[in-house]
JSON list of C-alpha atoms in Angstrom, two decimals:
[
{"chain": "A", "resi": 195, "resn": "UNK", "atom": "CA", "xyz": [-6.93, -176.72, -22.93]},
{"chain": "A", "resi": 196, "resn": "UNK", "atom": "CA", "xyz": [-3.54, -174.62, -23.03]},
{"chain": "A", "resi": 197, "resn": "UNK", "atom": "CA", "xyz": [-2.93, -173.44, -26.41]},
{"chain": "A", "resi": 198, "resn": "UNK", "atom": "CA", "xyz": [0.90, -172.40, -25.95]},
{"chain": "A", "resi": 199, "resn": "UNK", "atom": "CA", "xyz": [3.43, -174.64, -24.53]},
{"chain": "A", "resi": 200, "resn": "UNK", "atom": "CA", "xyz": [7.06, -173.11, -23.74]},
{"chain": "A", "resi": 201, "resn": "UNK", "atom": "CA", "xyz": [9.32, -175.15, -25.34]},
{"chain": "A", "resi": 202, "resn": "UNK", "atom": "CA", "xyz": [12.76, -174.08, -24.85]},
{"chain": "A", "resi": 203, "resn": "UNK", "atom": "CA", "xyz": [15.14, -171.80, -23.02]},
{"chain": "A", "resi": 204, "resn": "UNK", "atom": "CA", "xyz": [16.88, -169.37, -25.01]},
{"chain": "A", "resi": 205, "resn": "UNK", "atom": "CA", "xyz": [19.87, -171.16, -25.17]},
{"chain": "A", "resi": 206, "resn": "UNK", "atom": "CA", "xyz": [18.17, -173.55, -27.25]},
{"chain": "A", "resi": 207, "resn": "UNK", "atom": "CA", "xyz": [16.43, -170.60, -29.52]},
{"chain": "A", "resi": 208, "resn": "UNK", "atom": "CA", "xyz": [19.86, -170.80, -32.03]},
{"chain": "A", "resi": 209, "resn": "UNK", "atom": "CA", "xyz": [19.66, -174.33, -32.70]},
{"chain": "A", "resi": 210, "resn": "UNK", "atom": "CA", "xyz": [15.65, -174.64, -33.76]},
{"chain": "A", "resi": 211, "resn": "UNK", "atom": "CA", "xyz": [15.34, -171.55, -35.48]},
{"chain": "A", "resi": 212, "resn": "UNK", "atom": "CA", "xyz": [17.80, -169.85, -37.56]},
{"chain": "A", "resi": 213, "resn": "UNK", "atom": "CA", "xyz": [18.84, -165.99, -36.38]},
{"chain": "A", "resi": 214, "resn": "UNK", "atom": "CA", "xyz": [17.27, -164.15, -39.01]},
{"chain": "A", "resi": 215, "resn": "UNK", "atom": "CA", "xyz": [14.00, -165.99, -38.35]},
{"chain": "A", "resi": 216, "resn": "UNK", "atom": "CA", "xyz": [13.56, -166.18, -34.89]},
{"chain": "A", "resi": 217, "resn": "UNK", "atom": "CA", "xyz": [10.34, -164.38, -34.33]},
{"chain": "A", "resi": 218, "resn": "UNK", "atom": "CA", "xyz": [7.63, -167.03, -36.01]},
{"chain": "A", "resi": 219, "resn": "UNK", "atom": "CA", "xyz": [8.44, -170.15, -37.58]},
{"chain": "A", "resi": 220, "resn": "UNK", "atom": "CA", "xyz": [5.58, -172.46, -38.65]},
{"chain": "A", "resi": 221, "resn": "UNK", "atom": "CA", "xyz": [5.60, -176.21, -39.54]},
{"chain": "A", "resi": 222, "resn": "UNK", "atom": "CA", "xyz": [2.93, -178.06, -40.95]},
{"chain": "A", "resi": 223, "resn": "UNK", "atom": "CA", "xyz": [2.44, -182.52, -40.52]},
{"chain": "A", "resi": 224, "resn": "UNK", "atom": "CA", "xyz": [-0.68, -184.51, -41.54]},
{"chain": "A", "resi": 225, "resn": "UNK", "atom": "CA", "xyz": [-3.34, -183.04, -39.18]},
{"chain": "A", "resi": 226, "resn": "UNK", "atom": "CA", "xyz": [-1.71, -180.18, -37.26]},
{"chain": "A", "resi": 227, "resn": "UNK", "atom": "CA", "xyz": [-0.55, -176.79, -37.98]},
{"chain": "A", "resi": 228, "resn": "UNK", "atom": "CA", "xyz": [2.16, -175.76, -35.54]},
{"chain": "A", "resi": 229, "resn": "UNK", "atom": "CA", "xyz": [3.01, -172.20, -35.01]},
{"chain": "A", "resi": 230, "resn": "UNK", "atom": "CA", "xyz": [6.41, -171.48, -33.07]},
{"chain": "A", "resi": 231, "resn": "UNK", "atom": "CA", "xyz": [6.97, -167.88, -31.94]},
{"chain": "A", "resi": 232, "resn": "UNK", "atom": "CA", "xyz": [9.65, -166.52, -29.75]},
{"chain": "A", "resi": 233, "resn": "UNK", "atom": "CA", "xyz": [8.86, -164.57, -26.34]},
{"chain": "A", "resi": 234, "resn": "UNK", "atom": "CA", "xyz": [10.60, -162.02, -25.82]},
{"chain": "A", "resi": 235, "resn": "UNK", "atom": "CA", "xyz": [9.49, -161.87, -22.15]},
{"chain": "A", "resi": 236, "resn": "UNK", "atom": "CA", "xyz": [10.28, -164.74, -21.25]},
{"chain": "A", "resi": 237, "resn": "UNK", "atom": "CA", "xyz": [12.94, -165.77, -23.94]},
{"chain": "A", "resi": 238, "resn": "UNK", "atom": "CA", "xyz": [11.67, -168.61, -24.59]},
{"chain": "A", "resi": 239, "resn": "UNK", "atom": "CA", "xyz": [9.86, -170.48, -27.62]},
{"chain": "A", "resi": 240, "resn": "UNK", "atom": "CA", "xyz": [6.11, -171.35, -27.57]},
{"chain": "A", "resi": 241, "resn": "UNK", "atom": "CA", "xyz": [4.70, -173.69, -28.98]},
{"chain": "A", "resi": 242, "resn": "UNK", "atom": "CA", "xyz": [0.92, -173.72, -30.32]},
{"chain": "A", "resi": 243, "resn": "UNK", "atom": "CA", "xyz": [-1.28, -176.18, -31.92]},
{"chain": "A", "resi": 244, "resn": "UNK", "atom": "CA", "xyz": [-3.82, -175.42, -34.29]},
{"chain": "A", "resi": 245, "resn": "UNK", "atom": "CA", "xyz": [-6.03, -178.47, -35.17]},
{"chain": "A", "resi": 246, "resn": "UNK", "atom": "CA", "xyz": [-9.51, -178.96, -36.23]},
{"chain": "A", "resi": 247, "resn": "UNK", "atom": "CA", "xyz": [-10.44, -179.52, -32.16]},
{"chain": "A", "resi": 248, "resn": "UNK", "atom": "CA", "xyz": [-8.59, -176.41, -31.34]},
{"chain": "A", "resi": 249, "resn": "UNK", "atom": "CA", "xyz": [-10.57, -174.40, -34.10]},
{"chain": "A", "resi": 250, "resn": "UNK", "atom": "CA", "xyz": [-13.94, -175.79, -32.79]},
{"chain": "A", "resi": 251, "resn": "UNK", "atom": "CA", "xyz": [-13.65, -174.65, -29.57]},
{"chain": "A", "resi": 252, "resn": "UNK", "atom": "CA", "xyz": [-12.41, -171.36, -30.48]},
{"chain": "A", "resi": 253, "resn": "UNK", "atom": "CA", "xyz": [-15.27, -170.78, -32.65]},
{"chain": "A", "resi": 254, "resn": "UNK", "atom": "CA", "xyz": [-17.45, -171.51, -30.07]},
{"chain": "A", "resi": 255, "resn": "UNK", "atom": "CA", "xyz": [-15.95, -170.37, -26.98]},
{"chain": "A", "resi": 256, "resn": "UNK", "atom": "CA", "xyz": [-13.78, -167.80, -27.52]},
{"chain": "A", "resi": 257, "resn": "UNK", "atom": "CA", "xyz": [-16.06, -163.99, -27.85]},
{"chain": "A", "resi": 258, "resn": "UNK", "atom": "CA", "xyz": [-14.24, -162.69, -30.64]},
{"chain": "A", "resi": 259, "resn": "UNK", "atom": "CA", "xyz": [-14.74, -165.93, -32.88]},
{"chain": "A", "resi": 260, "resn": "UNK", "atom": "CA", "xyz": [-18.28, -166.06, -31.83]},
{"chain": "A", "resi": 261, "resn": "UNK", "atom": "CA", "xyz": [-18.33, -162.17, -33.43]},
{"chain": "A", "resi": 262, "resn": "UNK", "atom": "CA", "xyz": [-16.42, -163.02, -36.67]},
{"chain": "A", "resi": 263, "resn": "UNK", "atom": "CA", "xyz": [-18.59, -166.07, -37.27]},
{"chain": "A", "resi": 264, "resn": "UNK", "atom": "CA", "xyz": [-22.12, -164.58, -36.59]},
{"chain": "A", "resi": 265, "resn": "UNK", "atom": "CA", "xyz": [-24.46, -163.77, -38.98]},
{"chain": "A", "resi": 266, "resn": "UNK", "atom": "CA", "xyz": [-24.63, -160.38, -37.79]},
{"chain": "A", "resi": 267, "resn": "UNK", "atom": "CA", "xyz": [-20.87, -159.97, -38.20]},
{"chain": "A", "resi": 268, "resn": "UNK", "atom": "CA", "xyz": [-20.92, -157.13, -40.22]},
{"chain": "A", "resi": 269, "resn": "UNK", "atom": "CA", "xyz": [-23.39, -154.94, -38.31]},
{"chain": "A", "resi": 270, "resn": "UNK", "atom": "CA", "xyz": [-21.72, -156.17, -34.88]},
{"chain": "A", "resi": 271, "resn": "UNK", "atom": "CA", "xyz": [-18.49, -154.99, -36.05]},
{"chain": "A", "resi": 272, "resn": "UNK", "atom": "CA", "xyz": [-18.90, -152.44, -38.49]},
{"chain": "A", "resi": 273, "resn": "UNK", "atom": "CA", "xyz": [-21.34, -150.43, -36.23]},
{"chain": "A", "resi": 274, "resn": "UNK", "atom": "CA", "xyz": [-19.27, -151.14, -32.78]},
{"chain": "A", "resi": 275, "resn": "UNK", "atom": "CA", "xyz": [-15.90, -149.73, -34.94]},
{"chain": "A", "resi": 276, "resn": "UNK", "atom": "CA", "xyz": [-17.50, -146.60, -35.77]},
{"chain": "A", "resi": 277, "resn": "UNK", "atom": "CA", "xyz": [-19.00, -145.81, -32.51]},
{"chain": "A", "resi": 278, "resn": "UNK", "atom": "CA", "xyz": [-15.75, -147.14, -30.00]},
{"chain": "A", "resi": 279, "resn": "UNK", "atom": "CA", "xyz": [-12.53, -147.23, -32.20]},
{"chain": "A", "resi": 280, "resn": "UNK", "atom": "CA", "xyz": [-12.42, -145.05, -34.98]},
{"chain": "A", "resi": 281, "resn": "UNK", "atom": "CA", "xyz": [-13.32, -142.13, -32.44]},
{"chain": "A", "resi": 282, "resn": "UNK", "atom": "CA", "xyz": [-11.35, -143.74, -29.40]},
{"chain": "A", "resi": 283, "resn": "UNK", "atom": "CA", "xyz": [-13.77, -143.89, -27.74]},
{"chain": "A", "resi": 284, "resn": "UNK", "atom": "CA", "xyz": [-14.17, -146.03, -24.50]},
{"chain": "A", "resi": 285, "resn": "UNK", "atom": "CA", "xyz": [-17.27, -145.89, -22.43]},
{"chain": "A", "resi": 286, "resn": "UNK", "atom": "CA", "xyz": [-20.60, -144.56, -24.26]},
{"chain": "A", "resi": 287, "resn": "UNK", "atom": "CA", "xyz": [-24.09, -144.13, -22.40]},
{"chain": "A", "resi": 288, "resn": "UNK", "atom": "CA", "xyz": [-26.52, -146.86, -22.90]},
{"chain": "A", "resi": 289, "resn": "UNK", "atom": "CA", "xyz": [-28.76, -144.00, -24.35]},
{"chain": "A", "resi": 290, "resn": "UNK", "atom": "CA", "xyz": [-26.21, -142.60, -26.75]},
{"chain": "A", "resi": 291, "resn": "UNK", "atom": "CA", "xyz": [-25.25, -145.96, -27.79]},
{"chain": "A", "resi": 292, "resn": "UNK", "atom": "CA", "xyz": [-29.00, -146.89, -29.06]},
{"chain": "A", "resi": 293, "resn": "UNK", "atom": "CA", "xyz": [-29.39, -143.96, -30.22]},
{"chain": "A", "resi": 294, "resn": "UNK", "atom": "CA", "xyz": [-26.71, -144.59, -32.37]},
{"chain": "A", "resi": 295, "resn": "UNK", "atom": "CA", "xyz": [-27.46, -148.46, -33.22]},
{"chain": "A", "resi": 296, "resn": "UNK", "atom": "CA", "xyz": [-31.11, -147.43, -33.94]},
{"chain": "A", "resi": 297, "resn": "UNK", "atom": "CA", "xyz": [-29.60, -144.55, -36.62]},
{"chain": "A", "resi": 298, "resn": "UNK", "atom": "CA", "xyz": [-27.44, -147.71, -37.77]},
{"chain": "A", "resi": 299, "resn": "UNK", "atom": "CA", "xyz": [-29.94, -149.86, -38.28]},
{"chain": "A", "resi": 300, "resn": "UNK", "atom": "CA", "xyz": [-32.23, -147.60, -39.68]},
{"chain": "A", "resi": 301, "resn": "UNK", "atom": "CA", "xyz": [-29.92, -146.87, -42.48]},
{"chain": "A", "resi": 302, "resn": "UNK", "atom": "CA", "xyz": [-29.31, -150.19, -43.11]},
{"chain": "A", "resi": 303, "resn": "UNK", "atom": "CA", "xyz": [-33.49, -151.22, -43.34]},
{"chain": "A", "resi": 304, "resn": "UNK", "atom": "CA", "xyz": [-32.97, -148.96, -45.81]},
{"chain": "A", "resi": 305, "resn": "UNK", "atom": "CA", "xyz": [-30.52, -149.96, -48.00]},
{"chain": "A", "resi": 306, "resn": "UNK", "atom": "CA", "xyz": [-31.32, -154.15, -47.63]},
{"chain": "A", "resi": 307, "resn": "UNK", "atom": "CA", "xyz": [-35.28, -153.90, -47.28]},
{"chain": "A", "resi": 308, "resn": "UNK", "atom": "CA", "xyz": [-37.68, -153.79, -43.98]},
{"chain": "A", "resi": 309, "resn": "UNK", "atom": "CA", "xyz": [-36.24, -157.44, -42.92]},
{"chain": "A", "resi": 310, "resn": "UNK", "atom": "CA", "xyz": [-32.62, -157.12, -42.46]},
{"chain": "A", "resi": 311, "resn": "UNK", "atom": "CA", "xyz": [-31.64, -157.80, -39.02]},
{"chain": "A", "resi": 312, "resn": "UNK", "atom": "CA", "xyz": [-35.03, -158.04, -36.94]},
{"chain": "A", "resi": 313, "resn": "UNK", "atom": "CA", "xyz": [-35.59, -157.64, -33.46]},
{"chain": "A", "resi": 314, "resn": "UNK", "atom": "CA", "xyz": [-38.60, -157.06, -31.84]},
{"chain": "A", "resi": 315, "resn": "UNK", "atom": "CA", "xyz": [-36.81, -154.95, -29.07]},
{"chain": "A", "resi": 316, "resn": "UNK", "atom": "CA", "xyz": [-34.92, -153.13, -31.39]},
{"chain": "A", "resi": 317, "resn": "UNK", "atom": "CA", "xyz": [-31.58, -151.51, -30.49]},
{"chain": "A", "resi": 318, "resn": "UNK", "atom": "CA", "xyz": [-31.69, -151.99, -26.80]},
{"chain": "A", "resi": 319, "resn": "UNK", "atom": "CA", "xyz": [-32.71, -155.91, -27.40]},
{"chain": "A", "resi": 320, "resn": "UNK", "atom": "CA", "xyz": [-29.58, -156.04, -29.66]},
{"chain": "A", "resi": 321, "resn": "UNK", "atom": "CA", "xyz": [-27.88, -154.26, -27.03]},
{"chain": "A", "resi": 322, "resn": "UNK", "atom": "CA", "xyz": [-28.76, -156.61, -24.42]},
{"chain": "A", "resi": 323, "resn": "UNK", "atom": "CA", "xyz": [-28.00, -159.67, -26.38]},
{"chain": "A", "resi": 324, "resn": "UNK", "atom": "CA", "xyz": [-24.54, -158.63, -27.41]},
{"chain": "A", "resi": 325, "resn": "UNK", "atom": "CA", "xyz": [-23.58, -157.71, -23.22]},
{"chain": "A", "resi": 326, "resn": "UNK", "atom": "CA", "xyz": [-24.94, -161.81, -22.94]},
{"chain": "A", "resi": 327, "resn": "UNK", "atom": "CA", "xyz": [-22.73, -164.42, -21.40]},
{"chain": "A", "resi": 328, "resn": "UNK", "atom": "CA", "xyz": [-22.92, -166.25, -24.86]},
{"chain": "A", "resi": 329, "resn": "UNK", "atom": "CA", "xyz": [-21.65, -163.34, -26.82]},
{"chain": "A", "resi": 330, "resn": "UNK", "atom": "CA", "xyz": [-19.18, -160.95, -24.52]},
{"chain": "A", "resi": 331, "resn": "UNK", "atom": "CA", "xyz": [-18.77, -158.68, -27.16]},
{"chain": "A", "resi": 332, "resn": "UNK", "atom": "CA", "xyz": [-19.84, -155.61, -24.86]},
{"chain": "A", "resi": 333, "resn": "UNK", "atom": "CA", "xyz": [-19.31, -155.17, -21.52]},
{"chain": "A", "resi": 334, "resn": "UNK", "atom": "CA", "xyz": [-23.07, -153.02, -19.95]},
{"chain": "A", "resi": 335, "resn": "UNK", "atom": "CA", "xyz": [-22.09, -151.50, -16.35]},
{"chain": "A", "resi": 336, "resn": "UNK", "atom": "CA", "xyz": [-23.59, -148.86, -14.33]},
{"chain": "A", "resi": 337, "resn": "UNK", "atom": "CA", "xyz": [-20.93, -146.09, -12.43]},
{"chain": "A", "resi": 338, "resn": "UNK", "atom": "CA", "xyz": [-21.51, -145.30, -9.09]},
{"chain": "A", "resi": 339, "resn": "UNK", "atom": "CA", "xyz": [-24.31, -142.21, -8.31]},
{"chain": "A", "resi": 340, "resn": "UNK", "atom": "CA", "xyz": [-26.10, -143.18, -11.76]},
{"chain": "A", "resi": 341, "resn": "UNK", "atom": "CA", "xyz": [-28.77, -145.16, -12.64]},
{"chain": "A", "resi": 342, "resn": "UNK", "atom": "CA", "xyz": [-27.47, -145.11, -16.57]},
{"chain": "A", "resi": 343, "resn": "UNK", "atom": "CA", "xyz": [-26.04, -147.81, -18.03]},
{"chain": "A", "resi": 344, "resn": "UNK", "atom": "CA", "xyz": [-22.53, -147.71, -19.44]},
{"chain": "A", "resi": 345, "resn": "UNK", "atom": "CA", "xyz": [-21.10, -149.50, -22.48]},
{"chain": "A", "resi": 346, "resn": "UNK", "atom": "CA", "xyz": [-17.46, -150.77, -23.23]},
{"chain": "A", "resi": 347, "resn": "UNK", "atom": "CA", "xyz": [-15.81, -153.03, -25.43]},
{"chain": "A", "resi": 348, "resn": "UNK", "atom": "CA", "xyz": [-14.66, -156.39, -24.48]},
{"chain": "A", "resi": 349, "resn": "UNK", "atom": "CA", "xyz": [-10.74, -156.88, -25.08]},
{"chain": "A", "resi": 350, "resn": "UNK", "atom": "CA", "xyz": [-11.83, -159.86, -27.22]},
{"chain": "A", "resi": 351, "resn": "UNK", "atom": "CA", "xyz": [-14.16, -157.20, -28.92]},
{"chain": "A", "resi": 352, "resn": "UNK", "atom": "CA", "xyz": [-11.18, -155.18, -29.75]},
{"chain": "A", "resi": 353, "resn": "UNK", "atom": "CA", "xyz": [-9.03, -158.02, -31.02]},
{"chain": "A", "resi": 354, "resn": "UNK", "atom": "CA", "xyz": [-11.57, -158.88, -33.55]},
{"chain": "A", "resi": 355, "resn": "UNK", "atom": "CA", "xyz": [-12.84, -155.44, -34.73]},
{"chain": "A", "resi": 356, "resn": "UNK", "atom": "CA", "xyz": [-9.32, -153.21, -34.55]}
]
């Protein structure tokens, strides 16, 4: 699936979008929602379709959807926000990082009661299951000479949460 299409050469650009609006136009029919934005890159239009089959397959493919539709969407976000982009920060120790998660959570058991967001591993477990294939939301690597894991945000990460 290819969600933008270039359209037209920039000779074209005059004639299907007026001057002052050449930067997004959208147009709606029955089903589909189409979005037309101008490259500047490549001067050309794109074209993208956004339809009930593109929207599924976002949600459920695409790592930043996944975030923004989990149930933990709030912790996930609000807790990797504070830790990577408020500070500006990039790459945090995988024993800082729990540290901090476990402070965050703690805080939060308090505030909601004893059963808001279990895990029998604890921070590490929710650690491990946000670096997962099926999430992507971090990105867990080790540099070379240590045996300590690293921590970074995904790009798609960043798009959701910035």
């Amino acid at each position: 699936m290819q969600a933008f299409h270039k359209l037209f050469c920039t000779e074209a650009i005059d004639q299907v979008i007026p001057m002052a609006e050449k930067t997004t136009a959208v147009l709606q029919n029955h089903v589909e929602l189409y979005k037309i934005k101008f490259d500047e890159t490549f001067r050309c239009l794109e074209l993208s379709v956004v339809n009930h089959a593109t929207l599924t397959t976002l949600r459920d493919r695409h790592p930043a959807w996944r975030l923004l539709a989990s149930p933990h969407a709030p912790l996930v976000a609000s807790f990797l926000h504070r830790v990577f982009v408020a500070p500006n920060v990039r790459v945090i120790s995988g024993a800082d990082l729990a540290e901090a998660l476990e402070d965050e959570l703690f805080a939060l058991r308090e505030q909601l009661g004893p059963d808001a967001y279990p895990n029998a591993k604890g921070a590490s477990g929710f650690l491990t299951d946000w670096c997962a294939p099926d999430k992507g939301w971090l990105r867990k690597f080790y540099k070379s000479g240590t045996d300590e894991a690293q921590f970074d945000l995904t790009p798609a990460t960043e798009k959701a949460i910035a």
